[in-house]
XYZ file of N, CA and C in Angstrom:
360
model
N 8.734 -2.263 -21.052
C 8.039 -2.773 -22.166
C 6.722 -3.354 -21.763
N 5.672 -3.059 -22.387
C 4.332 -3.532 -22.077
C 4.220 -5.022 -22.337
N 3.444 -5.715 -21.535
C 3.150 -7.129 -21.645
C 2.238 -7.337 -22.928
N 2.441 -8.376 -23.677
C 1.579 -8.599 -24.838
C 0.139 -8.864 -24.405
N -0.743 -8.320 -25.185
C -2.226 -8.587 -24.893
C -2.572 -9.996 -25.121
N -3.452 -10.505 -24.275
C -3.986 -11.835 -24.455
C -5.215 -11.681 -25.444
N -5.236 -12.508 -26.529
C -6.383 -12.440 -27.495
C -7.601 -12.881 -26.761
N -8.763 -12.434 -27.309
C -10.086 -12.822 -26.752
C -10.235 -14.342 -26.844
N -9.835 -14.957 -27.947
C -10.021 -16.442 -28.073
C -9.207 -17.152 -27.086
N -7.882 -16.749 -26.891
C -7.056 -17.443 -25.920
C -7.591 -17.171 -24.520
N -7.997 -15.949 -24.255
C -8.484 -15.607 -22.862
C -9.724 -16.375 -22.574
N -10.722 -16.399 -23.483
C -11.951 -17.072 -23.218
C -11.728 -18.540 -23.006
N -10.847 -19.155 -23.780
C -10.523 -20.544 -23.651
C -9.886 -20.825 -22.285
N -8.942 -19.928 -21.852
C -8.304 -20.134 -20.562
C -9.303 -19.945 -19.408
N -10.189 -18.990 -19.466
C -11.168 -18.765 -18.439
C -12.058 -20.017 -18.297
N -12.575 -20.513 -19.438
C -13.453 -21.674 -19.318
C -12.673 -22.898 -18.719
N -11.454 -23.065 -19.079
C -10.655 -24.131 -18.517
C -10.362 -23.883 -17.019
N -10.002 -22.665 -16.662
C -9.651 -22.314 -15.336
C -10.781 -22.503 -14.376
N -11.976 -22.395 -14.818
C -13.150 -22.593 -13.905
C -13.353 -24.064 -13.584
N -12.609 -24.936 -14.065
C -12.738 -26.364 -13.735
C -11.773 -26.670 -12.551
N -12.006 -27.684 -11.810
C -11.220 -28.063 -10.599
C -9.766 -28.432 -11.017
N -9.581 -28.986 -12.228
C -8.375 -29.593 -12.632
C -7.512 -28.763 -13.537
N -7.737 -27.406 -13.522
C -6.992 -26.458 -14.323
C -5.507 -26.408 -14.011
N -4.702 -26.383 -15.008
C -3.238 -26.274 -14.787
C -2.885 -24.867 -14.403
N -1.793 -24.716 -13.724
C -1.349 -23.444 -13.203
C -1.152 -22.369 -14.348
N -0.612 -22.780 -15.474
C -0.379 -21.821 -16.561
C -1.682 -21.351 -17.166
N -2.722 -22.268 -17.170
C -4.029 -21.906 -17.680
C -4.681 -20.966 -16.732
N -4.594 -21.198 -15.442
C -5.135 -20.255 -14.433
C -4.428 -18.882 -14.567
N -3.143 -18.845 -14.728
C -2.419 -17.623 -14.890
C -2.879 -16.826 -16.170
N -3.119 -17.530 -17.222
C -3.589 -16.839 -18.393
C -5.027 -16.289 -18.160
N -5.877 -17.114 -17.525
C -7.252 -16.647 -17.310
C -7.252 -15.440 -16.384
N -6.477 -15.445 -15.336
C -6.397 -14.340 -14.351
C -5.917 -13.070 -15.129
N -4.855 -13.157 -15.933
C -4.311 -12.051 -16.612
C -5.333 -11.503 -17.682
N -5.999 -12.397 -18.309
C -7.004 -12.034 -19.301
C -8.072 -11.192 -18.630
N -8.585 -11.739 -17.511
C -9.684 -11.029 -16.770
C -9.241 -9.696 -16.175
N -7.944 -9.621 -15.781
C -7.447 -8.276 -15.290
C -7.356 -7.334 -16.480
N -6.927 -7.833 -17.629
C -6.848 -7.037 -18.842
C -8.268 -6.554 -19.168
N -9.247 -7.470 -19.131
C -10.635 -7.042 -19.471
C -11.145 -5.989 -18.486
N -10.757 -6.101 -17.200
C -11.156 -5.060 -16.213
C -10.549 -3.742 -16.550
N -9.273 -3.714 -16.895
C -8.598 -2.460 -17.237
C -9.201 -1.824 -18.495
N -9.623 -2.707 -19.435
C -10.246 -2.218 -20.678
C -11.620 -1.618 -20.381
N -12.330 -2.227 -19.448
C -13.723 -1.832 -19.122
C -13.779 -0.514 -18.332
N -12.850 -0.336 -17.422
C -12.781 0.873 -16.598
C -11.353 1.370 -16.488
N -10.893 1.926 -17.604
C -9.500 2.406 -17.572
C -9.257 3.535 -16.567
N -8.096 3.632 -16.168
C -7.733 4.688 -15.184
C -6.552 4.255 -14.344
N -6.176 5.054 -13.365
C -5.057 4.741 -12.538
C -5.277 5.014 -11.003
N -6.466 5.030 -10.596
C -6.748 5.328 -9.248
C -6.872 4.105 -8.301
N -7.059 2.935 -8.848
C -7.163 1.663 -8.042
C -6.234 0.621 -8.619
N -5.466 -0.064 -7.809
C -4.651 -1.128 -8.274
C -5.267 -2.446 -7.788
N -5.478 -3.371 -8.679
C -6.016 -4.682 -8.413
C -4.923 -5.683 -8.572
N -4.714 -6.441 -7.472
C -3.565 -7.359 -7.443
C -4.075 -8.834 -7.226
N -3.590 -9.708 -8.072
C -3.892 -11.167 -7.931
C -2.572 -11.880 -7.934
N -1.889 -11.906 -6.803
C -0.588 -12.582 -6.798
C -0.665 -14.015 -6.896
N 0.235 -14.653 -7.532
C 1.397 -14.120 -8.179
C 1.209 -13.863 -9.653
N 0.016 -13.810 -10.128
C -0.196 -13.786 -11.595
C -0.213 -12.398 -12.249
N -0.693 -11.444 -11.547
C -0.722 -10.103 -12.191
C -1.384 -9.072 -11.341
N -1.285 -7.800 -11.911
C -1.902 -6.648 -11.298
C -2.208 -5.630 -12.399
N -3.188 -4.852 -12.199
C -3.569 -3.730 -13.131
C -4.042 -2.549 -12.321
N -3.846 -1.402 -13.032
C -4.508 -0.214 -12.510
C -5.679 0.110 -13.302
N -6.757 0.614 -12.643
C -8.021 0.857 -13.338
C -8.786 1.959 -12.606
N -9.928 2.294 -13.156
C -10.853 3.242 -12.575
C -10.312 4.628 -12.602
N -11.041 5.577 -13.241
C -10.703 6.952 -13.331
C -10.632 7.618 -11.954
N -9.721 8.557 -11.822
C -9.629 9.309 -10.562
C -8.216 9.748 -10.344
N -7.888 10.112 -9.174
C -6.541 10.599 -8.891
C -5.495 9.587 -9.135
N -4.399 10.024 -9.800
C -3.354 9.056 -10.198
C -2.230 9.141 -9.132
N -1.706 8.021 -8.726
C -0.535 8.028 -7.823
C 0.665 7.723 -8.694
N 1.839 8.268 -8.271
C 3.029 8.101 -9.070
C 4.153 7.397 -8.337
N 4.091 7.340 -7.008
C 5.209 6.804 -6.232
C 4.712 5.980 -5.066
N 5.421 4.923 -4.718
C 5.039 4.146 -3.549
C 3.781 3.356 -3.725
N 3.238 2.902 -2.558
C 2.038 2.131 -2.604
C 0.846 2.961 -2.918
N -0.028 2.498 -3.862
C -1.177 3.262 -4.273
C -2.138 3.415 -3.076
N -2.909 4.459 -3.112
C -3.815 4.691 -1.905
C -5.013 3.774 -1.999
N -5.345 3.218 -3.151
C -6.533 2.344 -3.304
C -6.045 1.020 -3.909
N -6.092 -0.005 -3.058
C -5.551 -1.359 -3.473
C -6.572 -2.416 -3.176
N -6.695 -3.248 -4.080
C -7.565 -4.462 -3.946
C -6.693 -5.679 -4.183
N -6.738 -6.709 -3.289
C -5.924 -7.853 -3.534
C -6.770 -9.054 -3.146
N -6.592 -10.105 -3.977
C -7.272 -11.341 -3.739
C -6.475 -12.435 -4.419
N -6.917 -13.724 -4.126
C -6.354 -14.877 -4.726
C -6.969 -15.205 -6.127
N -6.281 -16.043 -6.901
C -6.760 -16.336 -8.238
C -8.198 -16.883 -8.260
N -8.499 -17.913 -7.375
C -9.804 -18.484 -7.384
C -10.885 -17.488 -7.164
N -10.610 -16.560 -6.143
C -11.664 -15.526 -5.896
C -11.785 -14.553 -7.057
N -10.676 -14.175 -7.670
C -10.766 -13.244 -8.777
C -11.506 -13.855 -9.929
N -11.251 -15.152 -10.212
C -11.989 -15.833 -11.265
C -13.515 -15.814 -10.943
N -13.838 -16.073 -9.713
C -15.271 -16.129 -9.325
C -15.949 -14.705 -9.446
N -15.150 -13.666 -9.008
C -15.723 -12.298 -8.997
C -15.854 -11.844 -10.529
N -14.814 -12.043 -11.269
C -14.818 -11.532 -12.641
C -15.763 -12.267 -13.532
N -16.141 -13.452 -13.240
C -17.144 -14.162 -14.095
C -18.537 -14.202 -13.452
N -18.739 -13.506 -12.302
C -20.148 -13.458 -11.719
C -20.478 -14.633 -10.928
N -19.573 -15.517 -10.613
C -19.844 -16.638 -9.825
C -19.995 -16.331 -8.305
N -19.465 -15.215 -7.887
C -19.625 -14.680 -6.622
C -19.817 -13.186 -6.762
N -20.304 -12.506 -5.664
C -20.449 -11.080 -5.730
C -19.417 -10.428 -4.872
N -19.257 -9.117 -5.068
C -18.301 -8.348 -4.290
C -18.615 -8.382 -2.796
N -19.889 -8.140 -2.454
C -20.207 -8.211 -0.984
C -19.929 -9.552 -0.369
N -20.223 -10.594 -1.091
C -19.975 -11.946 -0.576
C -18.482 -12.281 -0.356
N -17.599 -11.793 -1.303
C -16.177 -12.021 -1.236
C -15.612 -11.164 -0.087
N -16.057 -9.968 0.048
C -15.552 -9.032 1.156
C -15.968 -9.619 2.505
N -17.230 -10.060 2.664
C -17.787 -10.562 3.855
C -17.005 -11.894 4.275
N -16.571 -12.686 3.215
C -15.883 -13.895 3.518
C -14.413 -13.691 3.874
N -13.934 -12.446 3.686
C -12.594 -12.098 3.973
C -11.579 -12.527 2.949
N -12.004 -12.885 1.735
C -11.133 -13.294 0.614
C -10.747 -12.155 -0.268
N -11.252 -11.017 -0.058
C -10.858 -9.817 -0.759
C -10.351 -8.835 0.286
N -9.198 -8.220 0.012
C -8.618 -7.186 0.915
C -8.706 -5.889 0.128
N -9.417 -4.908 0.551
C -9.570 -3.672 -0.152
C -9.220 -2.504 0.837
N -8.382 -1.643 0.393
C -8.092 -0.483 1.222
C -8.091 0.818 0.375
N -8.647 1.825 0.957
C -8.783 3.123 0.212
C -10.284 3.382 -0.022
N -10.540 4.641 -0.133
C -11.892 5.129 -0.373
C -12.460 4.743 -1.704
N -11.643 4.421 -2.653
C -12.180 4.080 -4.020
C -12.006 2.572 -4.292
N -11.527 1.835 -3.309
C -11.215 0.403 -3.497
C -12.463 -0.532 -3.443
N -13.240 -0.420 -4.525
C -14.386 -1.329 -4.745
C -14.577 -1.640 -6.232
N -14.904 -2.870 -6.488
C -15.198 -3.259 -7.849
C -16.661 -3.568 -8.075
N -17.442 -3.473 -7.060
C -18.821 -3.838 -7.114
C -19.635 -3.301 -8.305
N -19.455 -2.075 -8.689
C -20.200 -1.516 -9.779
C -19.776 -2.005 -11.198
N -18.574 -2.577 -11.247
C -18.048 -3.032 -12.571
C -17.929 -4.497 -12.764
N -18.338 -5.280 -11.770
C -18.252 -6.737 -11.921
C -19.591 -7.282 -12.282
N -19.669 -8.437 -12.976
C -18.519 -9.175 -13.620
C -18.007 -8.482 -14.800
N -16.818 -8.877 -15.209
C -16.240 -8.341 -16.446
C -16.405 -9.337 -17.614
N -16.740 -10.514 -17.302
C -16.855 -11.576 -18.342
C -17.853 -12.640 -17.924
N -18.719 -13.033 -18.721
C -19.597 -14.114 -18.339
C -19.427 -15.210 -19.376
N -18.848 -16.463 -18.854
C -18.621 -17.490 -19.798
C -19.965 -18.047 -20.341
N -19.901 -18.626 -21.506
C -21.132 -19.138 -22.193
C -21.472 -20.504 -21.620
């Protein structure tokens, strides 16, 4: 069964709150999931899996589809880094250089599609 979509109002509210230092874990979880949802909406597909443990993962970007085992193109990062990347507070090259994003596979980059959301 598919997970219920996060509404734009709830997602935007969670993202704004999660960008503060005192955000609650459940607010951060909602913000991460909303931004992953926004990424999958922006660049649908199944060739890259983006993981932000323990909060969520999505498949995105058109290309070859995998059906079994570990996908050939995986991106993994922590919640704070994902929030920064998805909102434009840091860039893909900065995050990769800092070692806070782990990307494997020839298609494992989000640089052309970030940010997915810019808070007001």
